[in-house]
mmCIF file of C-alpha atoms and ligand atoms in Angstrom:
data_model
loop_
_atom_site.group_PDB
_atom_site.id
_atom_site.type_symbol
_atom_site.label_atom_id
_atom_site.label_comp_id
_atom_site.label_asym_id
_atom_site.label_seq_id
_atom_site.Cartn_x
_atom_site.Cartn_y
_atom_site.Cartn_z
ATOM 1 C CA UNK A 1 110.341 95.090 94.204
ATOM 2 C CA UNK A 2 109.343 95.015 90.432
ATOM 3 C CA UNK A 3 109.888 91.656 88.689
ATOM 4 C CA UNK A 4 111.209 91.176 85.415
ATOM 5 C CA UNK A 5 110.553 87.954 83.008
ATOM 6 C CA UNK A 6 114.219 87.348 81.840
ATOM 7 C CA UNK A 7 116.067 84.977 80.134
ATOM 8 C CA UNK A 8 119.889 85.004 80.476
ATOM 9 C CA UNK A 9 122.884 83.661 79.372
ATOM 10 C CA UNK A 10 126.668 83.617 80.630
ATOM 11 C CA UNK A 11 126.009 85.065 84.153
ATOM 12 C CA UNK A 12 127.802 82.572 86.347
ATOM 13 C CA UNK A 13 126.571 83.546 89.554
ATOM 14 C CA UNK A 14 123.997 85.661 91.082
ATOM 15 C CA UNK A 15 125.128 89.560 90.653
ATOM 16 C CA UNK A 16 124.041 92.957 90.804
ATOM 17 C CA UNK A 17 123.710 95.435 88.039
ATOM 18 C CA UNK A 18 123.635 98.753 87.596
ATOM 19 C CA UNK A 19 121.387 99.873 84.718
ATOM 20 C CA UNK A 20 123.886 101.957 82.234
ATOM 21 C CA UNK A 21 124.343 103.071 78.409
ATOM 22 C CA UNK A 22 126.191 102.662 76.063
ATOM 23 C CA UNK A 23 126.741 106.383 75.870
ATOM 24 C CA UNK A 24 127.595 106.777 79.632
ATOM 25 C CA UNK A 25 129.241 103.143 80.397
ATOM 26 C CA UNK A 26 133.156 104.544 79.492
ATOM 27 C CA UNK A 27 132.513 107.301 82.315
ATOM 28 C CA UNK A 28 130.878 105.432 84.973
ATOM 29 C CA UNK A 29 132.457 101.640 84.731
ATOM 30 C CA UNK A 30 134.404 100.792 87.887
ATOM 31 C CA UNK A 31 136.134 97.594 88.256
ATOM 32 C CA UNK A 32 133.941 96.555 91.396
ATOM 33 C CA UNK A 33 130.619 97.327 89.896
ATOM 34 C CA UNK A 34 128.758 95.124 87.545
ATOM 35 C CA UNK A 35 127.029 96.542 84.943
ATOM 36 C CA UNK A 36 123.393 95.623 82.863
ATOM 37 C CA UNK A 37 123.388 98.127 79.080
ATOM 38 C CA UNK A 38 120.271 98.047 76.882
ATOM 39 C CA UNK A 39 121.153 97.301 73.132
ATOM 40 C CA UNK A 40 118.793 98.207 70.768
ATOM 41 C CA UNK A 41 120.168 96.932 67.403
ATOM 42 C CA UNK A 42 122.964 94.438 66.112
ATOM 43 C CA UNK A 43 125.612 97.176 65.927
ATOM 44 C CA UNK A 44 124.797 98.370 69.588
ATOM 45 C CA UNK A 45 126.062 94.946 70.667
ATOM 46 C CA UNK A 46 128.798 95.287 68.370
ATOM 47 C CA UNK A 47 130.160 98.317 70.089
ATOM 48 C CA UNK A 48 129.611 96.425 73.528
ATOM 49 C CA UNK A 49 131.270 93.696 73.140
ATOM 50 C CA UNK A 50 133.995 95.314 71.144
ATOM 51 C CA UNK A 51 134.456 97.516 74.768
ATOM 52 C CA UNK A 52 133.661 94.072 76.385
ATOM 53 C CA UNK A 53 136.888 92.526 74.408
ATOM 54 C CA UNK A 54 139.299 95.954 75.411
ATOM 55 C CA UNK A 55 138.668 94.569 79.253
ATOM 56 C CA UNK A 56 135.258 95.705 80.075
ATOM 57 C CA UNK A 57 134.427 92.403 81.067
ATOM 58 C CA UNK A 58 132.062 93.045 84.061
ATOM 59 C CA UNK A 59 129.070 94.034 81.521
ATOM 60 C CA UNK A 60 125.974 92.369 80.583
ATOM 61 C CA UNK A 61 124.223 93.554 77.602
ATOM 62 C CA UNK A 62 120.590 93.308 77.794
ATOM 63 C CA UNK A 63 118.316 92.223 74.733
ATOM 64 C CA UNK A 64 114.614 92.626 73.806
ATOM 65 C CA UNK A 65 113.453 89.377 74.158
ATOM 66 C CA UNK A 66 112.853 87.003 71.657
ATOM 67 C CA UNK A 67 115.423 89.077 69.302
ATOM 68 C CA UNK A 68 116.569 85.799 67.614
ATOM 69 C CA UNK A 69 118.595 87.670 65.487
ATOM 70 C CA UNK A 70 121.323 88.981 67.875
ATOM 71 C CA UNK A 71 123.635 86.537 68.380
ATOM 72 C CA UNK A 72 126.267 87.268 71.036
ATOM 73 C CA UNK A 73 128.953 85.171 72.843
ATOM 74 C CA UNK A 74 128.953 88.107 75.895
ATOM 75 C CA UNK A 75 126.757 87.722 78.918
ATOM 76 C CA UNK A 76 123.261 88.261 77.730
ATOM 77 C CA UNK A 77 119.948 89.169 79.688
ATOM 78 C CA UNK A 78 116.658 89.197 77.187
ATOM 79 C CA UNK A 79 113.730 90.690 78.364
ATOM 80 C CA UNK A 80 110.906 93.335 78.002
ATOM 81 C CA UNK A 81 112.254 96.468 76.268
ATOM 82 C CA UNK A 82 111.182 99.388 78.155
ATOM 83 C CA UNK A 83 111.206 97.838 81.242
ATOM 84 C CA UNK A 84 114.843 99.195 82.607
ATOM 85 C CA UNK A 85 115.324 102.760 83.504
ATOM 86 C CA UNK A 86 119.129 103.925 83.616
ATOM 87 C CA UNK A 87 120.940 103.542 87.043
ATOM 88 C CA UNK A 88 117.738 100.694 88.163
ATOM 89 C CA UNK A 89 119.483 98.135 90.128
ATOM 90 C CA UNK A 90 118.947 94.715 89.197
ATOM 91 C CA UNK A 91 119.990 91.415 90.412
ATOM 92 C CA UNK A 92 120.521 88.739 88.273
ATOM 93 C CA UNK A 93 120.043 85.105 89.035
ATOM 94 C CA UNK A 94 121.255 82.200 87.697
ATOM 95 C CA UNK A 95 118.789 79.881 86.659
ATOM 96 C CA UNK A 96 115.741 82.005 87.681
ATOM 97 C CA UNK A 97 113.093 83.134 85.060
ATOM 98 C CA UNK A 98 112.951 86.690 86.996
ATOM 99 C CA UNK A 99 115.065 89.613 87.531
ATOM 100 C CA UNK A 100 114.275 92.022 90.420
ATOM 101 C CA UNK A 101 114.340 95.718 90.455
ATOM 102 C CA UNK A 102 115.769 96.500 93.714
ATOM 103 C CA UNK A 103 116.298 99.807 93.219
ATOM 104 C CA UNK A 104 115.001 102.579 91.028
ATOM 105 C CA UNK A 105 116.179 106.059 90.955
ATOM 106 C CA UNK A 106 112.888 107.602 89.946
ATOM 107 C CA UNK A 107 111.100 106.232 92.787
ATOM 108 C CA UNK A 108 109.717 108.555 95.881
ATOM 109 C CA UNK A 109 110.552 105.842 98.024
ATOM 110 C CA UNK A 110 113.813 103.600 98.544
ATOM 111 C CA UNK A 111 113.928 100.671 100.885
ATOM 112 C CA UNK A 112 116.640 97.682 101.138
ATOM 113 C CA UNK A 113 115.869 94.760 102.593
ATOM 114 C CA UNK A 114 118.139 93.221 104.962
ATOM 115 C CA UNK A 115 116.684 90.287 106.329
ATOM 116 C CA UNK A 116 113.611 88.159 106.326
ATOM 117 C CA UNK A 117 113.941 86.537 110.243
ATOM 118 C CA UNK A 118 112.394 88.521 113.034
ATOM 119 C CA UNK A 119 111.960 87.413 117.232
ATOM 120 C CA UNK A 120 107.894 88.830 116.873
ATOM 121 C CA UNK A 121 105.232 87.117 115.233
ATOM 122 C CA UNK A 122 102.860 90.378 114.346
ATOM 123 C CA UNK A 123 99.353 89.508 113.686
ATOM 124 C CA UNK A 124 99.556 91.331 110.339
ATOM 125 C CA UNK A 125 103.146 90.954 109.458
ATOM 126 C CA UNK A 126 103.414 91.868 105.990
ATOM 127 C CA UNK A 127 106.677 89.934 104.906
ATOM 128 C CA UNK A 128 105.650 86.417 107.456
ATOM 129 C CA UNK A 129 109.353 85.757 108.582
ATOM 130 C CA UNK A 130 111.090 82.600 108.238
ATOM 131 C CA UNK A 131 114.264 81.263 110.271
ATOM 132 C CA UNK A 132 116.530 80.411 107.524
ATOM 133 C CA UNK A 133 120.149 81.906 107.164
ATOM 134 C CA UNK A 134 120.041 85.140 104.935
ATOM 135 C CA UNK A 135 122.917 86.840 105.844
ATOM 136 C CA UNK A 136 123.981 87.104 102.125
ATOM 137 C CA UNK A 137 121.496 90.020 102.199
ATOM 138 C CA UNK A 138 124.026 91.891 104.051
ATOM 139 C CA UNK A 139 126.530 91.707 101.493
ATOM 140 C CA UNK A 140 123.948 92.379 98.989
ATOM 141 C CA UNK A 141 122.979 95.794 100.907
ATOM 142 C CA UNK A 142 126.821 96.573 100.632
ATOM 143 C CA UNK A 143 126.867 96.060 96.639
ATOM 144 C CA UNK A 144 123.872 97.739 96.673
ATOM 145 C CA UNK A 145 125.412 101.267 98.438
ATOM 146 C CA UNK A 146 128.273 100.785 95.862
ATOM 147 C CA UNK A 147 126.224 100.448 92.847
ATOM 148 C CA UNK A 148 124.068 103.483 93.279
ATOM 149 C CA UNK A 149 124.935 106.280 91.323
ATOM 150 C CA UNK A 150 122.636 109.588 92.429
ATOM 151 C CA UNK A 151 122.396 109.344 96.184
ATOM 152 C CA UNK A 152 118.913 109.303 97.324
ATOM 153 C CA UNK A 153 117.385 111.687 99.683
ATOM 154 C CA UNK A 154 115.944 108.931 102.417
ATOM 155 C CA UNK A 155 116.508 104.712 102.494
ATOM 156 C CA UNK A 156 114.636 103.012 104.982
ATOM 157 C CA UNK A 157 115.937 99.505 105.714
ATOM 158 C CA UNK A 158 113.610 96.925 106.449
ATOM 159 C CA UNK A 159 112.846 93.216 107.671
ATOM 160 C CA UNK A 160 112.600 90.856 109.390
ATOM 161 C CA UNK A 161 113.821 92.786 112.408
ATOM 162 C CA UNK A 162 117.380 94.387 111.136
ATOM 163 C CA UNK A 163 118.752 93.987 114.608
ATOM 164 C CA UNK A 164 118.866 90.466 114.177
ATOM 165 C CA UNK A 165 121.950 91.176 111.894
ATOM 166 C CA UNK A 166 123.796 92.659 114.856
ATOM 167 C CA UNK A 167 127.101 94.538 113.999
ATOM 168 C CA UNK A 168 126.582 93.914 110.623
ATOM 169 C CA UNK A 169 123.915 96.162 110.149
ATOM 170 C CA UNK A 170 126.135 98.715 111.946
ATOM 171 C CA UNK A 171 127.998 97.976 108.680
ATOM 172 C CA UNK A 172 125.402 98.705 106.319
ATOM 173 C CA UNK A 173 124.653 102.170 107.884
ATOM 174 C CA UNK A 174 128.269 103.172 108.067
ATOM 175 C CA UNK A 175 128.852 101.988 104.080
ATOM 176 C CA UNK A 176 125.847 104.280 103.615
ATOM 177 C CA UNK A 177 126.850 106.992 104.989
ATOM 178 C CA UNK A 178 130.570 106.754 103.841
ATOM 179 C CA UNK A 179 129.308 106.438 99.991
ATOM 180 C CA UNK A 180 125.922 108.568 100.215
ATOM 181 C CA UNK A 181 126.389 111.320 103.230
ATOM 182 C CA UNK A 182 123.855 113.208 101.609
ATOM 183 C CA UNK A 183 121.007 110.250 102.334
ATOM 184 C CA UNK A 184 118.900 110.024 105.251
ATOM 185 C CA UNK A 185 118.647 106.378 106.456
ATOM 186 C CA UNK A 186 115.412 105.065 108.334
ATOM 187 C CA UNK A 187 115.437 101.378 109.809
ATOM 188 C CA UNK A 188 112.070 99.815 111.012
ATOM 189 C CA UNK A 189 112.676 97.943 114.212
ATOM 190 C CA UNK A 190 111.204 96.573 116.555
ATOM 191 C CA UNK A 191 113.520 98.204 118.772
ATOM 192 C CA UNK A 192 113.738 94.978 121.651
ATOM 193 C CA UNK A 193 117.309 93.809 121.026
ATOM 194 C CA UNK A 194 118.513 97.421 121.753
ATOM 195 C CA UNK A 195 117.594 96.364 125.333
ATOM 196 C CA UNK A 196 120.514 94.752 125.194
ATOM 197 C CA UNK A 197 123.208 97.067 126.049
ATOM 198 C CA UNK A 198 126.411 95.835 124.439
ATOM 199 C CA UNK A 199 124.429 95.751 120.813
ATOM 200 C CA UNK A 200 122.886 99.458 121.498
ATOM 201 C CA UNK A 201 126.706 100.826 121.777
ATOM 202 C CA UNK A 202 127.703 98.957 119.038
ATOM 203 C CA UNK A 203 124.924 100.136 116.271
ATOM 204 C CA UNK A 204 124.394 103.814 118.093
ATOM 205 C CA UNK A 205 127.874 105.082 119.212
ATOM 206 C CA UNK A 206 129.401 107.349 117.242
ATOM 207 C CA UNK A 207 127.689 106.892 114.308
ATOM 208 C CA UNK A 208 128.710 109.599 111.341
ATOM 209 C CA UNK A 209 124.986 111.392 111.607
ATOM 210 C CA UNK A 210 122.079 109.719 114.104
ATOM 211 C CA UNK A 211 119.533 107.224 112.021
ATOM 212 C CA UNK A 212 115.894 107.271 112.197
ATOM 213 C CA UNK A 213 114.103 104.234 113.876
ATOM 214 C CA UNK A 214 110.992 103.744 113.230
ATOM 215 C CA UNK A 215 109.579 101.210 116.269
ATOM 216 C CA UNK A 216 106.040 100.206 116.398
ATOM 217 C CA UNK A 217 103.963 100.364 119.988
ATOM 218 C CA UNK A 218 101.063 98.742 119.911
ATOM 219 C CA UNK A 219 99.432 99.071 123.016
ATOM 220 C CA UNK A 220 100.140 101.086 126.263
ATOM 221 C CA UNK A 221 100.163 98.174 128.401
ATOM 222 C CA UNK A 222 102.111 94.650 127.781
ATOM 223 C CA UNK A 223 99.403 92.481 127.787
ATOM 224 C CA UNK A 224 98.010 94.711 124.492
ATOM 225 C CA UNK A 225 101.259 95.118 122.700
ATOM 226 C CA UNK A 226 102.197 91.548 123.411
ATOM 227 C CA UNK A 227 99.422 90.248 122.083
ATOM 228 C CA UNK A 228 99.689 92.041 118.515
ATOM 229 C CA UNK A 229 103.095 90.890 118.674
ATOM 230 C CA UNK A 230 102.285 87.863 119.533
ATOM 231 C CA UNK A 231 105.717 87.722 121.947
ATOM 232 C CA UNK A 232 105.901 87.856 125.912
ATOM 233 C CA UNK A 233 108.148 90.316 127.042
ATOM 234 C CA UNK A 234 108.045 92.240 123.884
ATOM 235 C CA UNK A 235 106.573 95.635 125.202
ATOM 236 C CA UNK A 236 108.915 95.781 128.128
ATOM 237 C CA UNK A 237 111.724 95.155 125.872
ATOM 238 C CA UNK A 238 110.657 97.762 122.557
ATOM 239 C CA UNK A 239 110.263 100.180 126.153
ATOM 240 C CA UNK A 240 113.911 99.596 127.274
ATOM 241 C CA UNK A 241 114.653 100.141 123.238
ATOM 242 C CA UNK A 242 113.057 103.356 123.278
ATOM 243 C CA UNK A 243 115.015 104.590 126.216
ATOM 244 C CA UNK A 244 118.161 103.535 124.730
ATOM 245 C CA UNK A 245 117.534 105.438 121.976
ATOM 246 C CA UNK A 246 116.586 108.449 123.876
ATOM 247 C CA UNK A 247 119.537 107.976 125.584
ATOM 248 C CA UNK A 248 121.750 108.230 122.576
ATOM 249 C CA UNK A 249 119.885 111.279 121.143
ATOM 250 C CA UNK A 250 118.573 109.495 118.029
ATOM 251 C CA UNK A 251 115.311 110.355 116.164
ATOM 252 C CA UNK A 252 112.514 107.839 117.105
ATOM 253 C CA UNK A 253 109.506 107.528 114.658
ATOM 254 C CA UNK A 254 106.580 105.595 116.796
ATOM 255 C CA UNK A 255 104.164 103.420 114.051
ATOM 256 C CA UNK A 256 100.335 102.247 114.975
ATOM 257 C CA UNK A 257 99.362 100.051 112.727
ATOM 258 C CA UNK A 258 95.508 100.368 112.465
ATOM 259 C CA UNK A 259 93.892 97.004 113.456
ATOM 260 C CA UNK A 260 90.965 96.213 115.557
ATOM 261 C CA UNK A 261 92.429 95.257 119.007
ATOM 262 C CA UNK A 262 95.035 98.750 118.890
ATOM 263 C CA UNK A 263 91.685 100.759 117.293
ATOM 264 C CA UNK A 264 89.900 99.472 120.384
ATOM 265 C CA UNK A 265 92.122 101.185 122.686
ATOM 266 C CA UNK A 266 94.077 103.985 120.783
ATOM 267 C CA UNK A 267 93.237 106.808 122.878
ATOM 268 C CA UNK A 268 94.674 105.570 125.556
ATOM 269 C CA UNK A 269 97.995 104.496 123.858
ATOM 270 C CA UNK A 270 98.123 108.485 122.350
ATOM 271 C CA UNK A 271 97.633 109.656 126.038
ATOM 272 C CA UNK A 272 100.247 106.927 127.162
ATOM 273 C CA UNK A 273 103.084 108.219 124.332
ATOM 274 C CA UNK A 274 102.184 111.818 125.090
ATOM 275 C CA UNK A 275 102.881 111.452 128.886
ATOM 276 C CA UNK A 276 105.424 108.417 128.890
ATOM 277 C CA UNK A 277 107.216 108.723 125.457
ATOM 278 C CA UNK A 278 107.374 112.654 125.133
ATOM 279 C CA UNK A 279 110.986 112.621 123.404
ATOM 280 C CA UNK A 280 109.846 111.026 120.194
ATOM 281 C CA UNK A 281 109.991 112.642 117.007
ATOM 282 C CA UNK A 282 106.324 111.812 115.689
ATOM 283 C CA UNK A 283 104.206 109.010 115.836
ATOM 284 C CA UNK A 284 102.724 107.461 112.408
ATOM 285 C CA UNK A 285 99.210 105.778 112.479
ATOM 286 C CA UNK A 286 99.154 103.444 109.711
ATOM 287 C CA UNK A 287 96.788 101.712 107.662
ATOM 288 C CA UNK A 288 97.317 98.110 107.387
ATOM 289 C CA UNK A 289 98.568 96.376 104.733
ATOM 290 C CA UNK A 290 95.790 93.332 103.593
ATOM 291 C CA UNK A 291 98.621 91.260 102.825
ATOM 292 C CA UNK A 292 101.162 88.838 104.633
ATOM 293 C CA UNK A 293 99.823 87.189 107.906
ATOM 294 C CA UNK A 294 97.297 89.914 107.658
ATOM 295 C CA UNK A 295 95.392 87.834 105.896
ATOM 296 C CA UNK A 296 95.583 85.149 107.745
ATOM 297 C CA UNK A 297 94.074 86.946 110.556
ATOM 298 C CA UNK A 298 91.671 88.874 109.021
ATOM 299 C CA UNK A 299 88.868 89.035 111.529
ATOM 300 C CA UNK A 300 91.613 91.224 113.400
ATOM 301 C CA UNK A 301 93.222 92.915 110.666
ATOM 302 C CA UNK A 302 89.730 93.950 108.284
ATOM 303 C CA UNK A 303 88.790 97.375 109.490
ATOM 304 C CA UNK A 304 86.507 99.851 107.918
ATOM 305 C CA UNK A 305 88.504 103.223 109.113
ATOM 306 C CA UNK A 306 85.632 105.552 109.033
ATOM 307 C CA UNK A 307 83.656 103.349 111.403
ATOM 308 C CA UNK A 308 86.993 104.005 113.912
ATOM 309 C CA UNK A 309 86.819 107.987 113.306
ATOM 310 C CA UNK A 310 85.810 108.514 116.636
ATOM 311 C CA UNK A 311 89.151 106.842 118.013
ATOM 312 C CA UNK A 312 91.413 108.097 115.340
ATOM 313 C CA UNK A 313 89.963 111.654 116.388
ATOM 314 C CA UNK A 314 90.713 111.078 120.172
ATOM 315 C CA UNK A 315 93.974 109.315 119.432
ATOM 316 C CA UNK A 316 94.808 112.611 117.186
ATOM 317 C CA UNK A 317 93.925 114.921 120.405
ATOM 318 C CA UNK A 318 95.567 113.304 122.647
ATOM 319 C CA UNK A 319 98.901 113.336 120.883
ATOM 320 C CA UNK A 320 98.308 117.409 119.805
ATOM 321 C CA UNK A 321 97.519 118.295 123.441
ATOM 322 C CA UNK A 322 101.327 116.262 124.146
ATOM 323 C CA UNK A 323 102.813 118.106 121.538
ATOM 324 C CA UNK A 324 103.647 115.218 120.034
ATOM 325 C CA UNK A 325 103.849 115.247 116.219
ATOM 326 C CA UNK A 326 102.490 112.727 114.196
ATOM 327 C CA UNK A 327 101.099 111.757 110.554
ATOM 328 C CA UNK A 328 98.730 109.043 108.926
ATOM 329 C CA UNK A 329 99.697 106.798 106.626
ATOM 330 C CA UNK A 330 98.460 104.236 104.031
ATOM 331 C CA UNK A 331 95.238 106.446 105.010
ATOM 332 C CA UNK A 332 93.068 107.234 102.208
ATOM 333 C CA UNK A 333 91.214 110.596 102.819
ATOM 334 C CA UNK A 334 87.878 109.264 102.043
ATOM 335 C CA UNK A 335 88.041 107.129 104.856
ATOM 336 C CA UNK A 336 89.164 109.751 107.139
ATOM 337 C CA UNK A 337 87.230 112.876 109.129
ATOM 338 C CA UNK A 338 87.924 116.263 107.243
ATOM 339 C CA UNK A 339 89.787 117.890 110.234
ATOM 340 C CA UNK A 340 92.586 114.728 110.015
ATOM 341 C CA UNK A 341 93.242 115.406 105.627
ATOM 342 C CA UNK A 342 95.965 117.954 106.373
ATOM 343 C CA UNK A 343 97.982 115.144 108.847
ATOM 344 C CA UNK A 344 97.450 111.836 105.853
ATOM 345 C CA UNK A 345 100.298 111.674 103.636
ATOM 346 C CA UNK A 346 100.964 110.047 100.741
ATOM 347 C CA UNK A 347 102.816 107.061 101.820
ATOM 348 C CA UNK A 348 102.731 104.155 99.804
ATOM 349 C CA UNK A 349 105.440 103.297 98.074
ATOM 350 C CA UNK A 350 105.346 103.784 93.950
ATOM 351 C CA UNK A 351 105.452 100.318 92.901
ATOM 352 C CA UNK A 352 102.659 99.369 95.760
ATOM 353 C CA UNK A 353 100.190 102.135 95.337
ATOM 354 C CA UNK A 354 97.039 102.065 93.319
ATOM 355 C CA UNK A 355 93.539 103.853 93.255
ATOM 356 C CA UNK A 356 90.156 102.070 92.798
ATOM 357 C CA UNK A 357 87.851 102.492 89.788
ATOM 358 C CA UNK A 358 85.992 104.822 92.269
ATOM 359 C CA UNK A 359 88.300 107.380 92.451
ATOM 360 C CA UNK A 360 87.612 108.586 89.109
ATOM 361 C CA UNK A 361 87.257 112.172 89.645
ATOM 362 C CA UNK A 362 87.776 112.500 92.660
ATOM 363 C CA UNK A 363 88.602 115.645 93.848
ATOM 364 C CA UNK A 364 91.657 115.369 95.875
ATOM 365 C CA UNK A 365 93.560 112.449 94.559
ATOM 366 C CA UNK A 366 96.654 113.867 93.977
ATOM 367 C CA UNK A 367 96.769 114.316 97.796
ATOM 368 C CA UNK A 368 95.210 111.297 98.531
ATOM 369 C CA UNK A 369 97.621 107.556 99.695
ATOM 370 C CA UNK A 370 95.265 105.034 97.669
ATOM 371 C CA UNK A 371 95.293 102.042 98.197
ATOM 372 C CA UNK A 372 97.764 99.114 98.181
ATOM 373 C CA UNK A 373 97.896 97.182 94.792
ATOM 374 C CA UNK A 374 97.133 93.849 96.374
ATOM 375 C CA UNK A 375 93.605 95.430 97.999
ATOM 376 C CA UNK A 376 91.621 93.491 95.782
ATOM 377 C CA UNK A 377 92.873 90.070 97.321
ATOM 378 C CA UNK A 378 92.496 91.540 100.595
ATOM 379 C CA UNK A 379 90.000 94.548 101.824
ATOM 380 C CA UNK A 380 89.447 98.411 100.973
ATOM 381 C CA UNK A 381 90.323 100.479 104.259
ATOM 382 C CA UNK A 382 86.757 101.613 103.784
ATOM 383 C CA UNK A 383 84.126 101.500 100.945
ATOM 384 C CA UNK A 384 85.929 104.270 98.378
ATOM 385 C CA UNK A 385 84.022 107.126 97.764
ATOM 386 C CA UNK A 386 85.499 109.993 95.384
ATOM 387 C CA UNK A 387 84.904 113.625 97.117
ATOM 388 C CA UNK A 388 83.118 115.716 94.634
ATOM 389 C CA UNK A 389 85.299 118.762 93.932
ATOM 390 C CA UNK A 390 84.269 121.581 96.666
ATOM 391 C CA UNK A 391 87.612 122.352 98.184
ATOM 392 C CA UNK A 392 91.408 122.858 96.534
ATOM 393 C CA UNK A 393 94.168 120.579 97.159
ATOM 394 C CA UNK A 394 95.806 124.093 98.507
ATOM 395 C CA UNK A 395 93.090 123.358 101.246
ATOM 396 C CA UNK A 396 93.964 119.717 101.893
ATOM 397 C CA UNK A 397 97.375 120.292 102.532
HETATM 398 S S1 SF4 B 401 87.935 107.888 96.402
HETATM 399 FE FE1 SF4 B 401 90.519 107.424 96.039
HETATM 400 S S2 SF4 B 401 90.968 109.057 95.480
HETATM 401 FE FE2 SF4 B 401 89.474 109.847 96.268
HETATM 402 S S3 SF4 B 401 89.655 109.534 98.909
HETATM 403 FE FE3 SF4 B 401 89.324 107.901 98.210
HETATM 404 S S4 SF4 B 401 90.735 106.468 97.667
HETATM 405 FE FE4 SF4 B 401 91.720 108.711 97.590
#
């Protein structure tokens, strides 16, 4: 989520706005939505004021910060020019010095944060959970669905644990599927609450289209998984949840975050999946995001992936033999054995992704996931080393 320094005037309550333009506002305008319209001159501001006086009363002007000559009685947001794109969805909060761009149409990855509450406490959680009531996020998710103008190809719903919102999650899914039928939905969940039959049924039965469920699994035995998620009983609940998803014929991506306790038994975990969960659509082997609890548990989460190449290769081989498709995510190519390069995806969200100075001149950069933007506060997944020009990108992917 991008943060934007702003000054607000005349914004009475927290609201979502779609960024529009003066030229397109009259076609886009709807009474149930809010709009934010950048203006760059006094004349444009005057035109916008005329429209609002004519009844378009859910519109705020976005003025270049420091433009003191632009005086207006209409709702105004002042911020850096050129920081917004058309169709951005922005949250404005009275009293806050920041606005947040929660959706940008031009991004490759789109996500929707549904709750910060969670029933697990994973060692490497990138978004440490809190207990407070944040059910207003569900209402904002429904508003987001209405404010998005161009349906994205794919939208990821995450938390916290989205299943803790109960049937509200179903309302969010139904709303997106109704308003954006072309959008594929993915939900990142630990799957534990699917062990409860009534909730599973209310969430999974008779959906307009199947949702893809992204479910972490960190061990082939209860003590391994339960240790990583710091929750006794979680392994059993998650397995029950996976079987429930299979019963309802929903696609599943299993997610394995590559931290030390997981890497130690990665080949066994991959054998377990191939033998017992062959119905999963895909397994994602994922580099750890160096943020949140991962920083607090650094001795368990900081790994040099290059040192674990034998385990990665053995895990990949077990999955391949079991005919379970797999991908590698958040894993720079220079950390991987070359035979795994074709399986590595550019997976880090646009606003989180960077390359290191060492990447300069690397011949495979355009196929590489790069690094999380905050790796400098944490760690790099290996000693980054540019790959010299000896293979074409076509050979990599
Ligand atoms: S040097 Fe940079 S671009 Fe090249 S493989 Fe490593 S992380 Fe990727």
